mmCIF file of C-alpha atoms in Angstrom:
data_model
loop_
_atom_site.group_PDB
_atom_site.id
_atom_site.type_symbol
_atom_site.label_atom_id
_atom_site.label_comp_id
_atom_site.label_asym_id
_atom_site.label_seq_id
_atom_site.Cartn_x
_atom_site.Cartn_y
_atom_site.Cartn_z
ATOM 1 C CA UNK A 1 50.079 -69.246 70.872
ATOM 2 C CA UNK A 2 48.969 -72.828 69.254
ATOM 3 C CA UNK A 3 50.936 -75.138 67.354
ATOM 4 C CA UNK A 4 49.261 -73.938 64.207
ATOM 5 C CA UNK A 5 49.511 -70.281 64.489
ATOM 6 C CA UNK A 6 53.651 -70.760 65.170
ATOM 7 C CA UNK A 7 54.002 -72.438 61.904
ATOM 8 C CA UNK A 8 51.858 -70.048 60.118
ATOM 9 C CA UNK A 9 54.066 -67.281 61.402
ATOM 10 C CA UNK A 10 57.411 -69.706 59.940
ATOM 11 C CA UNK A 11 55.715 -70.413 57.213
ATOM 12 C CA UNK A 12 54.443 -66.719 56.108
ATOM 13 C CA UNK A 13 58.097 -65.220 55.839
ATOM 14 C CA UNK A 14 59.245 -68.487 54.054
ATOM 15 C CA UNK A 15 56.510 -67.606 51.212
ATOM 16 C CA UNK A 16 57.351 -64.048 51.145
ATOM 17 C CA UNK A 17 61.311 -64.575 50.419
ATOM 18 C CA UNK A 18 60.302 -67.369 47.926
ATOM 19 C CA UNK A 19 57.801 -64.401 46.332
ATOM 20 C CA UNK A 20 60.856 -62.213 46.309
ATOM 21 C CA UNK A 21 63.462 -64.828 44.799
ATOM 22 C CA UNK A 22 61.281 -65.399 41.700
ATOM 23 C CA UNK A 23 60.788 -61.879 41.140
ATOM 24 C CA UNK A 24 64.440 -61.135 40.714
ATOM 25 C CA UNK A 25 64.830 -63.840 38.567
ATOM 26 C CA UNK A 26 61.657 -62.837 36.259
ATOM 27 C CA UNK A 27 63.222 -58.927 36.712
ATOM 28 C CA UNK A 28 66.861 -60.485 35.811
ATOM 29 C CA UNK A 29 65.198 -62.421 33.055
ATOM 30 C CA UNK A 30 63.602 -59.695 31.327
ATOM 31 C CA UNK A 31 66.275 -57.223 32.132
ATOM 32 C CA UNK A 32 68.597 -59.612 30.367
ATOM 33 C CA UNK A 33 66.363 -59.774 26.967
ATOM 34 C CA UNK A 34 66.377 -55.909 26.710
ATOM 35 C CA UNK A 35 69.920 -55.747 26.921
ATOM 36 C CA UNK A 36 70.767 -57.942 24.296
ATOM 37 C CA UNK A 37 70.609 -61.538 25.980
ATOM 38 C CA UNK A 38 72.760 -64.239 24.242
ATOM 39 C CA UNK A 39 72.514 -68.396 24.127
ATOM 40 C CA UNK A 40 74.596 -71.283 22.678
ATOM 41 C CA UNK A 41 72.591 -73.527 20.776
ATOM 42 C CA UNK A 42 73.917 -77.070 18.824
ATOM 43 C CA UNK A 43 71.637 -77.827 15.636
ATOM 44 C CA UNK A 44 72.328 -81.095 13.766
ATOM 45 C CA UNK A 45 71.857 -81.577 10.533
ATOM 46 C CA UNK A 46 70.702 -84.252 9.003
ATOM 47 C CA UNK A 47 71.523 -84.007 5.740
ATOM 48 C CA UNK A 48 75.437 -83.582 5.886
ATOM 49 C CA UNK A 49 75.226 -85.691 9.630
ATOM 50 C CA UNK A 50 77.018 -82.173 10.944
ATOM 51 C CA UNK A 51 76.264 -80.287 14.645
ATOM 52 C CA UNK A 52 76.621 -77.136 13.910
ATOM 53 C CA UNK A 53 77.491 -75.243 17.383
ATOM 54 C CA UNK A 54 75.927 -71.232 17.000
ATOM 55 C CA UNK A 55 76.047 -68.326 19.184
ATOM 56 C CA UNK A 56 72.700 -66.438 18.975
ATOM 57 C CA UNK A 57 72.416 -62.654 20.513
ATOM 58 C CA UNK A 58 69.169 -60.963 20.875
ATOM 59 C CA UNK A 59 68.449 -57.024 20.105
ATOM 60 C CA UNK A 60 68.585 -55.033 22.849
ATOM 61 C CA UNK A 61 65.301 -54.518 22.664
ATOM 62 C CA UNK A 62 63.064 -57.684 21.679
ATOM 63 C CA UNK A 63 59.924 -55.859 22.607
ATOM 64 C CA UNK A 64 59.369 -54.900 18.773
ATOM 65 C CA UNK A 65 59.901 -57.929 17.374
ATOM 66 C CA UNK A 66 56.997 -59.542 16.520
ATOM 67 C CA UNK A 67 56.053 -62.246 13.829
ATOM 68 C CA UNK A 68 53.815 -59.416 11.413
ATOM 69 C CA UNK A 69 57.279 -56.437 12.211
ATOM 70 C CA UNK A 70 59.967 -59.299 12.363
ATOM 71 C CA UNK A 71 63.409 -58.317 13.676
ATOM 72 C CA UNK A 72 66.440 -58.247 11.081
ATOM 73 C CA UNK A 73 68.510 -60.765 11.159
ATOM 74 C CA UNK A 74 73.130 -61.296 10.901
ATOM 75 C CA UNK A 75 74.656 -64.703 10.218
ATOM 76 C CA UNK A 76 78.270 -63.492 11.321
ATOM 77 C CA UNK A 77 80.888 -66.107 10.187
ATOM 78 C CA UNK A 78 84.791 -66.196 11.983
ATOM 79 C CA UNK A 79 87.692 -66.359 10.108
ATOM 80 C CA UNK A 80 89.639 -69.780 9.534
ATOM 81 C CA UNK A 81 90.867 -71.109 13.180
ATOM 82 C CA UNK A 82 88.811 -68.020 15.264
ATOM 83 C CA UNK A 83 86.359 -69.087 17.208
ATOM 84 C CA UNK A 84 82.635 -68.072 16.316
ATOM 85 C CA UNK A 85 81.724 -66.401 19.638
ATOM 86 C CA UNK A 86 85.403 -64.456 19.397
ATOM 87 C CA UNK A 87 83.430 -61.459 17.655
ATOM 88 C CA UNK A 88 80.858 -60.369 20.137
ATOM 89 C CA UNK A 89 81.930 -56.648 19.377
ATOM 90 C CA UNK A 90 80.607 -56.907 16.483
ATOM 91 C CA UNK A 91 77.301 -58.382 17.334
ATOM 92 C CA UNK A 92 76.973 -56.290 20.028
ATOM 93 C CA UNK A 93 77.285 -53.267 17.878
ATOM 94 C CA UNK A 94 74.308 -55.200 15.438
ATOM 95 C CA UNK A 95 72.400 -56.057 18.548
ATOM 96 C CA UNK A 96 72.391 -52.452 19.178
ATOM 97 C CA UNK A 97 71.075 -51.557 15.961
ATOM 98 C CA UNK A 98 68.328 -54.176 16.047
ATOM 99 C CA UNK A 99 69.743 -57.518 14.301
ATOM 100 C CA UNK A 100 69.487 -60.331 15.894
ATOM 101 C CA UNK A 101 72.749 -61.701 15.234
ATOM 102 C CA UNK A 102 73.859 -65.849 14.699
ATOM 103 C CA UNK A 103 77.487 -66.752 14.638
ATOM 104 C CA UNK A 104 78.377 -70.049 13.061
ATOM 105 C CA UNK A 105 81.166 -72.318 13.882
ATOM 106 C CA UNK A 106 82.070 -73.490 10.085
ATOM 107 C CA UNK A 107 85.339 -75.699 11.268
ATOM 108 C CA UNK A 108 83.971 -78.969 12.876
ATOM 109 C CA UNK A 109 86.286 -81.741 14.037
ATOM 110 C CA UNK A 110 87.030 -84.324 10.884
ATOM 111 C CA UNK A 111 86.640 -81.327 8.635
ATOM 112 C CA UNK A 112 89.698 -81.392 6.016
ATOM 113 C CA UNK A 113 92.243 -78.616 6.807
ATOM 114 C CA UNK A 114 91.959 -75.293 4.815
ATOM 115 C CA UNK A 115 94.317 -75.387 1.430
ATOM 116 C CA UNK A 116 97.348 -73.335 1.571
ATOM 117 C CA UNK A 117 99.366 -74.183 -1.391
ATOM 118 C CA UNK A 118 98.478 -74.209 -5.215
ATOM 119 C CA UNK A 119 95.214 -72.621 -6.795
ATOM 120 C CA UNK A 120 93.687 -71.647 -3.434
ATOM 121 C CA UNK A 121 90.526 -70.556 -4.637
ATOM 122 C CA UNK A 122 89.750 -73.731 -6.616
ATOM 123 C CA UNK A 123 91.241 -75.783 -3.687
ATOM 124 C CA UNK A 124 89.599 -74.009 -0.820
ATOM 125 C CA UNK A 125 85.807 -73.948 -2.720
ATOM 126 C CA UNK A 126 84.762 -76.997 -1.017
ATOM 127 C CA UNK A 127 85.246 -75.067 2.420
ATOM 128 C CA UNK A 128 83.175 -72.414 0.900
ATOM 129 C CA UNK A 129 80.402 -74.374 -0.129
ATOM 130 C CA UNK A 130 80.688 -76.231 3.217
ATOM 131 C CA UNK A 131 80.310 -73.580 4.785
ATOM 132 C CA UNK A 132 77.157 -72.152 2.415
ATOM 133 C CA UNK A 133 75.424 -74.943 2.773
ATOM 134 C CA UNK A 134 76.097 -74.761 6.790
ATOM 135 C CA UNK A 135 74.790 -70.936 6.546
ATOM 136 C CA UNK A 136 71.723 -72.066 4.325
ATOM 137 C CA UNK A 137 71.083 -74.955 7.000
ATOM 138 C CA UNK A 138 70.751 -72.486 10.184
ATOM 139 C CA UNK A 139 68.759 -70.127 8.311
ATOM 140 C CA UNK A 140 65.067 -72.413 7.047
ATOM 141 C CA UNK A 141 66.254 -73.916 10.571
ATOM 142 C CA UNK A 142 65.993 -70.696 12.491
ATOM 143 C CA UNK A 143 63.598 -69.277 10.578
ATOM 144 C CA UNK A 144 60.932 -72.016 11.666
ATOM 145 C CA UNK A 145 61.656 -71.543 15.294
ATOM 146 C CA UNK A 146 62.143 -68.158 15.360
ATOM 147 C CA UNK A 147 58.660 -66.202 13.805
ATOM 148 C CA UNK A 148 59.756 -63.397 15.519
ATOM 149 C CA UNK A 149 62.962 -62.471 13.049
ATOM 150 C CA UNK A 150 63.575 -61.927 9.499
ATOM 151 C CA UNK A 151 65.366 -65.176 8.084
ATOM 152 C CA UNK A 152 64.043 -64.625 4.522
ATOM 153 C CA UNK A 153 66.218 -61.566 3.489
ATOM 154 C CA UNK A 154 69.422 -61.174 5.771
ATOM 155 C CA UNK A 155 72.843 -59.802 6.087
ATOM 156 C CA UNK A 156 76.049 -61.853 6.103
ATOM 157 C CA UNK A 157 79.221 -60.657 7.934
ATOM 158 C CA UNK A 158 82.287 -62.183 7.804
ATOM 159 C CA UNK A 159 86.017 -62.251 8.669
ATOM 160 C CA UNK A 160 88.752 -63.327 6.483
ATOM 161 C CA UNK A 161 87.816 -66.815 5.221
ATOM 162 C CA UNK A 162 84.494 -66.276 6.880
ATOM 163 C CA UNK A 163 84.067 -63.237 4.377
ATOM 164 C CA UNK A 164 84.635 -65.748 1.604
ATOM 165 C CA UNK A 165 82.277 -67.801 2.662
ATOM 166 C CA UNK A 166 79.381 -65.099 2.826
ATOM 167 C CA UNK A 167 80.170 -63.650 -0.117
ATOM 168 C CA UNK A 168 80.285 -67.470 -1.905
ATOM 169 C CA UNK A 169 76.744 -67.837 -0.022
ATOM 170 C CA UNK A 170 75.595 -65.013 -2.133
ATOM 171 C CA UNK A 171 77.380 -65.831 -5.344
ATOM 172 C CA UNK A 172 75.527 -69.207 -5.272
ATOM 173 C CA UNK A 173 72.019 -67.735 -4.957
ATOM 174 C CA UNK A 174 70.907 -69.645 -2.054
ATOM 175 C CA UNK A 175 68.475 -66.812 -0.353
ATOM 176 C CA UNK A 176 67.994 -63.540 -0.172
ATOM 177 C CA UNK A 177 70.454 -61.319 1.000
ATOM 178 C CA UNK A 178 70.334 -57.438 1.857
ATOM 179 C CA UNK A 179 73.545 -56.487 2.716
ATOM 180 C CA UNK A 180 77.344 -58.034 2.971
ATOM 181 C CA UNK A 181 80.005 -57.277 5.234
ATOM 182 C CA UNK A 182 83.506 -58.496 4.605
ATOM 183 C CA UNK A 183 86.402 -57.546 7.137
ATOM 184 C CA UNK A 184 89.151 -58.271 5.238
ATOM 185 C CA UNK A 185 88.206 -61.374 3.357
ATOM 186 C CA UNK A 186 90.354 -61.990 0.071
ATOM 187 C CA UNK A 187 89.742 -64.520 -1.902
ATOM 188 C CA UNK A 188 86.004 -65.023 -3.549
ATOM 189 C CA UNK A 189 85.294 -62.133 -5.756
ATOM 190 C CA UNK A 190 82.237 -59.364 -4.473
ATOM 191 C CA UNK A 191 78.938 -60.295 -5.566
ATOM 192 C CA UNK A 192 77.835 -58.388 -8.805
ATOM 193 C CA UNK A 193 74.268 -58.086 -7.843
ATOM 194 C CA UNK A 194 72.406 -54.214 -7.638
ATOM 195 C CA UNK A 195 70.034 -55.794 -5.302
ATOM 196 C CA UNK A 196 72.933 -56.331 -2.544
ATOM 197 C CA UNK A 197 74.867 -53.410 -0.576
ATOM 198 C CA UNK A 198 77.982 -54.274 0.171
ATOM 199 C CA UNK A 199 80.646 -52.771 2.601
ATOM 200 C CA UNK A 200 84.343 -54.076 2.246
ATOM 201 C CA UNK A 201 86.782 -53.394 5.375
ATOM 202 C CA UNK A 202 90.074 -53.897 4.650
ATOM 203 C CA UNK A 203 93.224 -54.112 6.475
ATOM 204 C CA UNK A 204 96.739 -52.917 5.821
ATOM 205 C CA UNK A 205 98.827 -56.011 5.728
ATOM 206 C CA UNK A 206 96.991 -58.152 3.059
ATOM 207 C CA UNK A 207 96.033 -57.453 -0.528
ATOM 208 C CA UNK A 208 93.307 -59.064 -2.097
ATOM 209 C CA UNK A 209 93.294 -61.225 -4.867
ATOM 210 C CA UNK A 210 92.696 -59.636 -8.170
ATOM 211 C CA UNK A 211 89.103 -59.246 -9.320
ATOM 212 C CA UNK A 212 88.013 -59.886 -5.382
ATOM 213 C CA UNK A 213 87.083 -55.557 -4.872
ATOM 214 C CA UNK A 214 84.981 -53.671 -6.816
ATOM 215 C CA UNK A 215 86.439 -51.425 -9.816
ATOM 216 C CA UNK A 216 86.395 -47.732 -9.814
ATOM 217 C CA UNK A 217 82.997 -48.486 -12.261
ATOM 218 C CA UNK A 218 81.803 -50.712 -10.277
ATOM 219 C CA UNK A 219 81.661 -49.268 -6.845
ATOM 220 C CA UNK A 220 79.513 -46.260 -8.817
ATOM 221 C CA UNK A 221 77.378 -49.238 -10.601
ATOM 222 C CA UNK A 222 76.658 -51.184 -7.180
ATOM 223 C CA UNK A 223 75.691 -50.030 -3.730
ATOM 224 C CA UNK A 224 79.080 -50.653 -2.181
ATOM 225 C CA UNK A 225 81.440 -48.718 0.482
ATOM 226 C CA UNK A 226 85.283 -50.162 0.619
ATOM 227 C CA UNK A 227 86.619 -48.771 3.094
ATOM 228 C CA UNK A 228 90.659 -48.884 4.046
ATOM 229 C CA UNK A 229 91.648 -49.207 7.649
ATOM 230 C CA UNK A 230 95.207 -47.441 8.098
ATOM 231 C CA UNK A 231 97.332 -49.943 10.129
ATOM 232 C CA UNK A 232 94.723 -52.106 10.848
ATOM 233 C CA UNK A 233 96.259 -55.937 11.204
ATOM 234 C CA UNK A 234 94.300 -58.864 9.070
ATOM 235 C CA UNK A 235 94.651 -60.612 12.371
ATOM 236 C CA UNK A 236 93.176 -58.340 14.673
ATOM 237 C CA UNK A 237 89.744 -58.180 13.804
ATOM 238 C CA UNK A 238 88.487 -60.220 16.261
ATOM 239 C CA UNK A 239 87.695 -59.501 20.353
ATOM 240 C CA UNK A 240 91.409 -59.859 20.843
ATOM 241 C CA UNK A 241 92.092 -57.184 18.449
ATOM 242 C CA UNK A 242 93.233 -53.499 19.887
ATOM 243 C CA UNK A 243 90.039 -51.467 21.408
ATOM 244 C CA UNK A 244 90.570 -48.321 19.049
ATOM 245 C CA UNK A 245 90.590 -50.875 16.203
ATOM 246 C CA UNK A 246 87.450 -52.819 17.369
ATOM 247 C CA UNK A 247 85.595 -49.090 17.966
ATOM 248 C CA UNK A 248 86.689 -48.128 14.549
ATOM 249 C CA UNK A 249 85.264 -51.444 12.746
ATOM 250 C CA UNK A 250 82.132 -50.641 15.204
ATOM 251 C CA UNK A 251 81.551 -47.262 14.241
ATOM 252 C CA UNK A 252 82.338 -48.172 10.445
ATOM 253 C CA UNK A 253 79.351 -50.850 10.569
ATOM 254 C CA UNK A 254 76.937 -48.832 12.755
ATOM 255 C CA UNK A 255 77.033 -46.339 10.134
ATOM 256 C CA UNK A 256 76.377 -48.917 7.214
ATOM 257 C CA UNK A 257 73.615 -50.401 8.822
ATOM 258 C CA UNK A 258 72.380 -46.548 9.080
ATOM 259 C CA UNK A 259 73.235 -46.253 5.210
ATOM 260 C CA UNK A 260 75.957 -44.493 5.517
ATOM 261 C CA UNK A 261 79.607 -44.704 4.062
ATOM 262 C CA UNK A 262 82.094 -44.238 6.723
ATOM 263 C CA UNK A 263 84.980 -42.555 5.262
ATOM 264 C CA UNK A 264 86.961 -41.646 8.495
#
C-alpha cells in the first residue's frame, strides 16, 4: 500500500469522528432549546450609565415562536438582596407554559441601600422607579433583538420588593401589561386597571400595608385571584425555599397562566 492510500485510510476515520462530534453538539444544541435553554446576558444602558446583568430562559418549545405568532413574554424581578437567577422554579414553571421568561438584577453596586426606617413607601419610591425604568429599559431593548417574543404586552412577576417594583411599573403606565404576579410584595398598592389580571400570593408571616390588596369590591370589580399560603415564610419564596412550598407557588401560577384561580 502507497504513501497516499495509508493517509487516506488515517485520514478517513479522523473525518468521520469529527462528522460525529459536531452532530452531538448540533443534537445537544437543539435538544437544549426544546427543553427550555437559558443564557446570562449584561445590557448597558446608556441613559442611566447602568449594566443591567439578566437571566433569560427560553420555552420549552421555541419551535412556535415566530415573529407573525410571537412567544409571551415574563420580566420576573427578585426580592431586595435575592439574587435574580435564585427563582428558576418559577421560570421554569413559565417556560413550561410558553413564556419566555427575563429575570432582572435591580440592585447594582453604588446603588443606595433600600430605606428601612420612616415613611417607607415615600422613601423607598426611588428604588421603585429605579427599578421601572430598569424593567422599561430591557423590554424596547429585548424587544428589538428578539422578533420572535411578545415584548409589547407582558407579564411582570415579582417577589417581595421585586413585587413592588412590578406593580409600580404598572402604576406608572410605562407599557402594556397583561397580567401581574406578586409573591408576597407589600408595599405599592395593586394596580386599579380592568385591563390587568392580577394574582396576589401571600405569605403567613407579613401583612401588607393598608390599601396594598384588593377590597372585597374590588377583587369582584377587577380580574384578580389573592390567594393565602398557610405557613408559607415571606422568606422562602425563592429556590432555597422548602420543595412543597415551591410546588405549591408552581401549581398556583400554572393555573393562573391557564386562567384559573387556585384556591387549594
Amino acid at each position: 500500500m502507497d504513501l497516499w492510500h495509508k493517509k487516506a485510510m488515517t485520514i478517513k476515520p479522523m473525518l468521520l469522528r469529527y462528522i460525529a462530534v459536531l452532530a452531538v453538539i448540533w443534537l445537544n444544541q437543539a435538544s437544549a432549546t426544546q427543553a427550555g435553554a437559558a443564557e446570562y446576558r449584561v445590557l448597558h444602558d446608556t441613559q442611566t450609565q447602568r449594566d443591567i446583568p439578566i437571566h433569560i430562559s427560553y420555552p420549552q418549545d421555541t419551535s412556535v415562536c415566530s415573529s407573525k405568532s410571537p412567544c409571551p413574554v415574563a420580566l420576573l424581578s427578585s426580592g431586595y438582596g435575592v439574587a435574580y437567577d435564585n427563582y428558576k422554579f418559577i421560570s421554569n414553571t413559565l417556560n413550561g407554559a410558553g413564556y419566555l421568561v427575563v429575570a432582572v438584577q435591580h440592585e447594582l453596586p453604588g446603588d443606595p441601600p433600600l430605606a428601612v426606617h420612616g415613611d417607607l413607601y415615600t422613601a423607598r419610591s426611588e428604588n421603585w422607579q429605579r427599578g421601572a425604568n430598569s424593567l422599561e429599559f430591557v423590554r424596547t431593548e429585548l424587544q428589538q433583538r428578539m422578533p420572535k417574543y411578545n415584548f409589547a404586552s407582558i407579564i411582570l412577576v415579582g417577589h417581595s420588593n421585586g413585587g413592588d417594583i412590578s406593580a409600580w411599573y404598572i402604576n406608572s403606565g410605562l407599557a402594556s401589561v397583561k397580567q401581574l404576579i406578586t409573591l408576597d410584595h407589600r408595599r405599592v398598592p395593586l394596580p386599579q386597571l380592568e385591563t390587568v389580571a392580577v394574582l396576589s400570593i401571600r405569605g403567613s408571616d407579613f401583612p401588607a400595608d393598608d390599601g396594598v390588596l384588593y377590597t372585597t369590591a374590588e377583587l369582584k370589580q377587577f380580574d384578580a385571584c389573592i390567594v393565602q399560603v398557610a405557613d408559607a415564610k415571606h422568606n422562602d419564596m425563592t429556590d432555597f425555599g422548602p420543595d412543597w412550598l415551591k410546588s405549591t407557588l408552581s401549581k398556583i401560577i400554572r393555573g393562573f397562566t391557564a386562567g384559573d384561580c387556585y384556591r387549594g
